[in-house]
């Protein structure tokens, strides 16, 4: 009889150890299900103005840095439709400056920003059925950057100072609702959704 009680006690203790993980997983699922009462993942991804942060597979809005074949860097800043191009230009420039500072590069020069649009898919297939989905449309601003320690080029900017200034501006900046609406309308027109 003692063995049976110890067996039950062990089972209860194992279940108690698993409970926190189950509770956390349930909370995450509930938050995703209820996040915005009817919001989809694309609503949560592109609903607001984009902040200074790195983009990733699950959150495509933000900056990314890649190497060009000539040794310069290609910096892009992708943003939600409500994010104006000038804010994305600041994000790209701040990322370029921050990266240069981290690499101990005193100065950098950047090409003028180029704006493009990435229009998301409106349909997908699930088990042979075509399903309508809300597209994730993005405005993308890109610059090419070269770094130099000496600052000989007339357009060279100080990496550390530029990073600090632009990151501070981005953190304190607010985009008025009418500017957000105009930016959203522009992306909708570019993607043929108006």
mmCIF file of C-alpha atoms in Angstrom:
data_model
loop_
_atom_site.group_PDB
_atom_site.id
_atom_site.type_symbol
_atom_site.label_atom_id
_atom_site.label_comp_id
_atom_site.label_asym_id
_atom_site.label_seq_id
_atom_site.Cartn_x
_atom_site.Cartn_y
_atom_site.Cartn_z
ATOM 1 C CA UNK A 1 0.000 0.000 0.000
ATOM 2 C CA UNK A 2 2.848 2.368 0.747
ATOM 3 C CA UNK A 3 4.249 1.825 -2.763
ATOM 4 C CA UNK A 4 0.908 2.770 -4.319
ATOM 5 C CA UNK A 5 0.743 6.016 -2.321
ATOM 6 C CA UNK A 6 4.309 6.903 -3.272
ATOM 7 C CA UNK A 7 3.455 6.154 -6.914
ATOM 8 C CA UNK A 8 0.491 8.492 -6.784
ATOM 9 C CA UNK A 9 2.536 11.149 -5.026
ATOM 10 C CA UNK A 10 5.211 10.882 -7.733
ATOM 11 C CA UNK A 11 2.572 11.224 -10.449
ATOM 12 C CA UNK A 12 1.099 14.289 -8.744
ATOM 13 C CA UNK A 13 4.560 15.884 -8.381
ATOM 14 C CA UNK A 14 5.381 15.192 -12.057
ATOM 15 C CA UNK A 15 2.086 16.778 -13.091
ATOM 16 C CA UNK A 16 2.767 19.777 -10.838
ATOM 17 C CA UNK A 17 6.156 20.301 -12.514
ATOM 18 C CA UNK A 18 4.505 20.256 -15.931
ATOM 19 C CA UNK A 19 1.732 22.662 -14.933
ATOM 20 C CA UNK A 20 3.766 25.909 -15.242
ATOM 21 C CA UNK A 21 4.806 25.013 -18.795
ATOM 22 C CA UNK A 22 1.214 24.118 -19.654
ATOM 23 C CA UNK A 23 -0.070 27.371 -18.113
ATOM 24 C CA UNK A 24 2.455 29.468 -20.040
ATOM 25 C CA UNK A 25 1.668 27.690 -23.312
ATOM 26 C CA UNK A 26 -2.067 28.136 -22.725
ATOM 27 C CA UNK A 27 -1.574 31.826 -21.982
ATOM 28 C CA UNK A 28 0.425 32.361 -25.170
ATOM 29 C CA UNK A 29 -2.220 30.582 -27.231
ATOM 30 C CA UNK A 30 -4.989 32.589 -25.589
ATOM 31 C CA UNK A 31 -3.138 35.871 -26.173
ATOM 32 C CA UNK A 32 -2.602 35.036 -29.820
ATOM 33 C CA UNK A 33 -6.221 33.966 -30.195
ATOM 34 C CA UNK A 34 -7.642 37.024 -28.511
ATOM 35 C CA UNK A 35 -4.934 39.537 -29.451
ATOM 36 C CA UNK A 36 -7.047 42.379 -30.755
ATOM 37 C CA UNK A 37 -10.371 40.470 -30.652
ATOM 38 C CA UNK A 38 -10.436 39.170 -34.182
ATOM 39 C CA UNK A 39 -6.988 40.345 -35.239
ATOM 40 C CA UNK A 40 -4.934 38.142 -37.465
ATOM 41 C CA UNK A 41 -1.153 37.717 -37.330
ATOM 42 C CA UNK A 42 -0.820 40.175 -40.215
ATOM 43 C CA UNK A 43 -2.856 42.756 -38.267
ATOM 44 C CA UNK A 44 -0.485 42.414 -35.341
ATOM 45 C CA UNK A 45 2.557 42.570 -37.647
ATOM 46 C CA UNK A 46 1.576 45.623 -39.674
ATOM 47 C CA UNK A 47 -0.971 47.517 -37.584
ATOM 48 C CA UNK A 48 1.237 50.309 -36.237
ATOM 49 C CA UNK A 49 4.194 52.481 -37.115
ATOM 50 C CA UNK A 50 7.435 50.511 -37.298
ATOM 51 C CA UNK A 51 10.041 51.026 -34.562
ATOM 52 C CA UNK A 52 13.822 50.687 -34.594
ATOM 53 C CA UNK A 53 14.355 46.933 -34.351
ATOM 54 C CA UNK A 54 15.811 44.142 -36.430
ATOM 55 C CA UNK A 55 13.511 42.322 -38.830
ATOM 56 C CA UNK A 56 13.157 38.558 -38.602
ATOM 57 C CA UNK A 57 11.176 35.710 -40.136
ATOM 58 C CA UNK A 58 8.169 36.269 -37.878
ATOM 59 C CA UNK A 59 8.293 40.077 -37.835
ATOM 60 C CA UNK A 60 9.341 41.326 -41.279
ATOM 61 C CA UNK A 61 9.073 44.995 -40.268
ATOM 62 C CA UNK A 62 12.423 46.382 -39.134
ATOM 63 C CA UNK A 63 15.955 46.713 -40.428
ATOM 64 C CA UNK A 64 18.245 44.129 -41.993
ATOM 65 C CA UNK A 65 21.854 44.298 -43.122
ATOM 66 C CA UNK A 66 23.541 42.277 -45.858
ATOM 67 C CA UNK A 67 26.865 42.412 -47.708
ATOM 68 C CA UNK A 68 27.128 43.648 -51.301
ATOM 69 C CA UNK A 69 29.603 41.996 -53.682
ATOM 70 C CA UNK A 70 31.781 45.148 -53.689
ATOM 71 C CA UNK A 71 32.290 45.027 -49.902
ATOM 72 C CA UNK A 72 29.753 47.719 -49.049
ATOM 73 C CA UNK A 73 26.693 46.925 -46.972
ATOM 74 C CA UNK A 74 23.074 46.954 -48.108
ATOM 75 C CA UNK A 75 20.782 48.166 -45.332
ATOM 76 C CA UNK A 76 17.014 47.892 -45.663
ATOM 77 C CA UNK A 77 14.240 49.078 -43.396
ATOM 78 C CA UNK A 78 10.843 47.502 -44.026
ATOM 79 C CA UNK A 79 7.781 49.002 -42.412
ATOM 80 C CA UNK A 80 4.074 48.651 -42.026
ATOM 81 C CA UNK A 81 1.915 50.543 -44.537
ATOM 82 C CA UNK A 82 1.337 53.304 -41.969
ATOM 83 C CA UNK A 83 5.072 53.961 -41.617
ATOM 84 C CA UNK A 84 6.201 56.862 -43.846
ATOM 85 C CA UNK A 85 9.336 56.554 -45.985
ATOM 86 C CA UNK A 86 11.212 59.257 -44.069
ATOM 87 C CA UNK A 87 10.907 57.256 -40.827
ATOM 88 C CA UNK A 88 12.158 54.132 -42.602
ATOM 89 C CA UNK A 89 15.080 56.158 -43.979
ATOM 90 C CA UNK A 90 15.979 57.127 -40.399
ATOM 91 C CA UNK A 91 15.726 53.482 -39.309
ATOM 92 C CA UNK A 92 18.026 52.344 -42.133
ATOM 93 C CA UNK A 93 20.525 55.135 -41.439
ATOM 94 C CA UNK A 94 20.445 54.444 -37.676
ATOM 95 C CA UNK A 95 21.070 50.733 -38.312
ATOM 96 C CA UNK A 96 23.977 51.565 -40.633
ATOM 97 C CA UNK A 97 25.494 53.960 -38.091
ATOM 98 C CA UNK A 98 24.958 51.560 -35.185
ATOM 99 C CA UNK A 99 26.565 48.700 -37.116
ATOM 100 C CA UNK A 100 29.536 50.899 -38.021
ATOM 101 C CA UNK A 101 29.980 51.910 -34.384
ATOM 102 C CA UNK A 102 29.860 48.252 -33.271
ATOM 103 C CA UNK A 103 32.550 47.446 -35.867
ATOM 104 C CA UNK A 104 34.713 50.365 -34.615
ATOM 105 C CA UNK A 105 34.276 52.280 -37.862
ATOM 106 C CA UNK A 106 34.432 55.994 -37.084
ATOM 107 C CA UNK A 107 32.630 57.231 -40.195
ATOM 108 C CA UNK A 108 30.345 56.045 -42.966
ATOM 109 C CA UNK A 109 28.744 57.292 -46.159
ATOM 110 C CA UNK A 110 25.376 56.202 -47.518
ATOM 111 C CA UNK A 111 23.682 56.384 -50.892
ATOM 112 C CA UNK A 112 20.382 58.279 -51.142
ATOM 113 C CA UNK A 113 17.489 56.127 -49.865
ATOM 114 C CA UNK A 114 15.467 54.157 -52.417
ATOM 115 C CA UNK A 115 11.835 53.282 -51.650
ATOM 116 C CA UNK A 116 10.108 50.165 -52.977
ATOM 117 C CA UNK A 117 7.008 48.212 -51.981
ATOM 118 C CA UNK A 118 6.567 44.549 -51.143
ATOM 119 C CA UNK A 119 2.993 43.410 -51.740
ATOM 120 C CA UNK A 120 1.870 40.311 -49.861
ATOM 121 C CA UNK A 121 -0.119 37.363 -51.123
ATOM 122 C CA UNK A 122 -3.911 37.550 -50.945
ATOM 123 C CA UNK A 123 -4.586 33.821 -51.341
ATOM 124 C CA UNK A 124 -3.091 30.598 -50.070
ATOM 125 C CA UNK A 125 -3.907 26.927 -50.480
ATOM 126 C CA UNK A 126 -4.803 24.600 -47.622
ATOM 127 C CA UNK A 127 -5.661 20.952 -48.333
ATOM 128 C CA UNK A 128 -6.441 21.787 -51.946
ATOM 129 C CA UNK A 129 -8.745 24.708 -51.120
ATOM 130 C CA UNK A 130 -7.902 28.296 -52.002
ATOM 131 C CA UNK A 131 -8.258 30.562 -48.974
ATOM 132 C CA UNK A 132 -8.354 34.365 -48.952
ATOM 133 C CA UNK A 133 -5.836 35.876 -46.552
ATOM 134 C CA UNK A 134 -5.056 39.418 -45.490
ATOM 135 C CA UNK A 135 -1.833 40.400 -47.251
ATOM 136 C CA UNK A 136 1.195 41.718 -45.397
ATOM 137 C CA UNK A 137 2.212 44.740 -47.481
ATOM 138 C CA UNK A 138 5.414 46.586 -46.635
ATOM 139 C CA UNK A 139 7.154 49.790 -47.635
ATOM 140 C CA UNK A 140 10.907 49.142 -47.972
ATOM 141 C CA UNK A 141 13.660 51.764 -47.906
ATOM 142 C CA UNK A 142 17.216 50.730 -48.767
ATOM 143 C CA UNK A 143 20.643 52.350 -48.696
ATOM 144 C CA UNK A 144 24.140 51.147 -49.550
ATOM 145 C CA UNK A 145 26.809 52.019 -47.009
ATOM 146 C CA UNK A 146 30.607 52.178 -46.975
ATOM 147 C CA UNK A 147 32.702 52.670 -43.851
ATOM 148 C CA UNK A 148 35.988 54.470 -43.328
ATOM 149 C CA UNK A 149 38.007 55.334 -40.257
ATOM 150 C CA UNK A 150 39.359 58.613 -41.534
ATOM 151 C CA UNK A 151 36.291 60.509 -42.751
ATOM 152 C CA UNK A 152 37.964 61.828 -45.884
ATOM 153 C CA UNK A 153 34.760 61.809 -47.956
ATOM 154 C CA UNK A 154 32.842 65.112 -47.674
ATOM 155 C CA UNK A 155 29.556 63.310 -47.008
ATOM 156 C CA UNK A 156 31.017 61.080 -44.270
ATOM 157 C CA UNK A 157 29.045 60.955 -41.036
ATOM 158 C CA UNK A 158 30.264 60.015 -37.577
ATOM 159 C CA UNK A 159 28.973 56.502 -36.807
ATOM 160 C CA UNK A 160 28.609 56.801 -33.036
ATOM 161 C CA UNK A 161 27.035 60.275 -33.010
ATOM 162 C CA UNK A 162 24.666 59.514 -35.888
ATOM 163 C CA UNK A 163 23.490 56.267 -34.281
ATOM 164 C CA UNK A 164 22.786 57.965 -30.940
ATOM 165 C CA UNK A 165 21.006 60.929 -32.532
ATOM 166 C CA UNK A 166 18.781 58.910 -34.880
ATOM 167 C CA UNK A 167 17.875 56.253 -32.312
ATOM 168 C CA UNK A 168 16.881 59.032 -29.891
ATOM 169 C CA UNK A 169 14.768 60.756 -32.573
ATOM 170 C CA UNK A 170 13.056 57.484 -33.503
ATOM 171 C CA UNK A 171 12.252 56.688 -29.869
ATOM 172 C CA UNK A 172 10.634 60.077 -29.239
ATOM 173 C CA UNK A 173 9.028 60.650 -32.637
ATOM 174 C CA UNK A 174 5.290 60.258 -33.161
ATOM 175 C CA UNK A 175 3.666 60.002 -36.566
ATOM 176 C CA UNK A 176 0.370 61.928 -36.763
ATOM 177 C CA UNK A 177 -2.736 59.917 -37.736
ATOM 178 C CA UNK A 178 -3.225 61.860 -40.993
ATOM 179 C CA UNK A 179 0.375 61.073 -42.069
ATOM 180 C CA UNK A 180 -0.181 57.400 -41.197
ATOM 181 C CA UNK A 181 -3.409 57.375 -43.228
ATOM 182 C CA UNK A 182 -1.694 58.960 -46.245
ATOM 183 C CA UNK A 183 1.187 56.474 -46.027
ATOM 184 C CA UNK A 184 -1.260 53.554 -45.786
ATOM 185 C CA UNK A 185 -3.180 54.840 -48.810
ATOM 186 C CA UNK A 186 0.052 55.108 -50.834
ATOM 187 C CA UNK A 187 0.983 51.481 -50.094
ATOM 188 C CA UNK A 188 -2.567 50.350 -50.940
ATOM 189 C CA UNK A 189 -2.339 52.134 -54.310
ATOM 190 C CA UNK A 190 1.104 50.705 -55.052
ATOM 191 C CA UNK A 191 -0.161 47.201 -54.274
ATOM 192 C CA UNK A 192 -3.383 47.682 -56.256
ATOM 193 C CA UNK A 193 -5.647 47.425 -53.223
ATOM 194 C CA UNK A 194 -7.471 50.749 -53.408
#
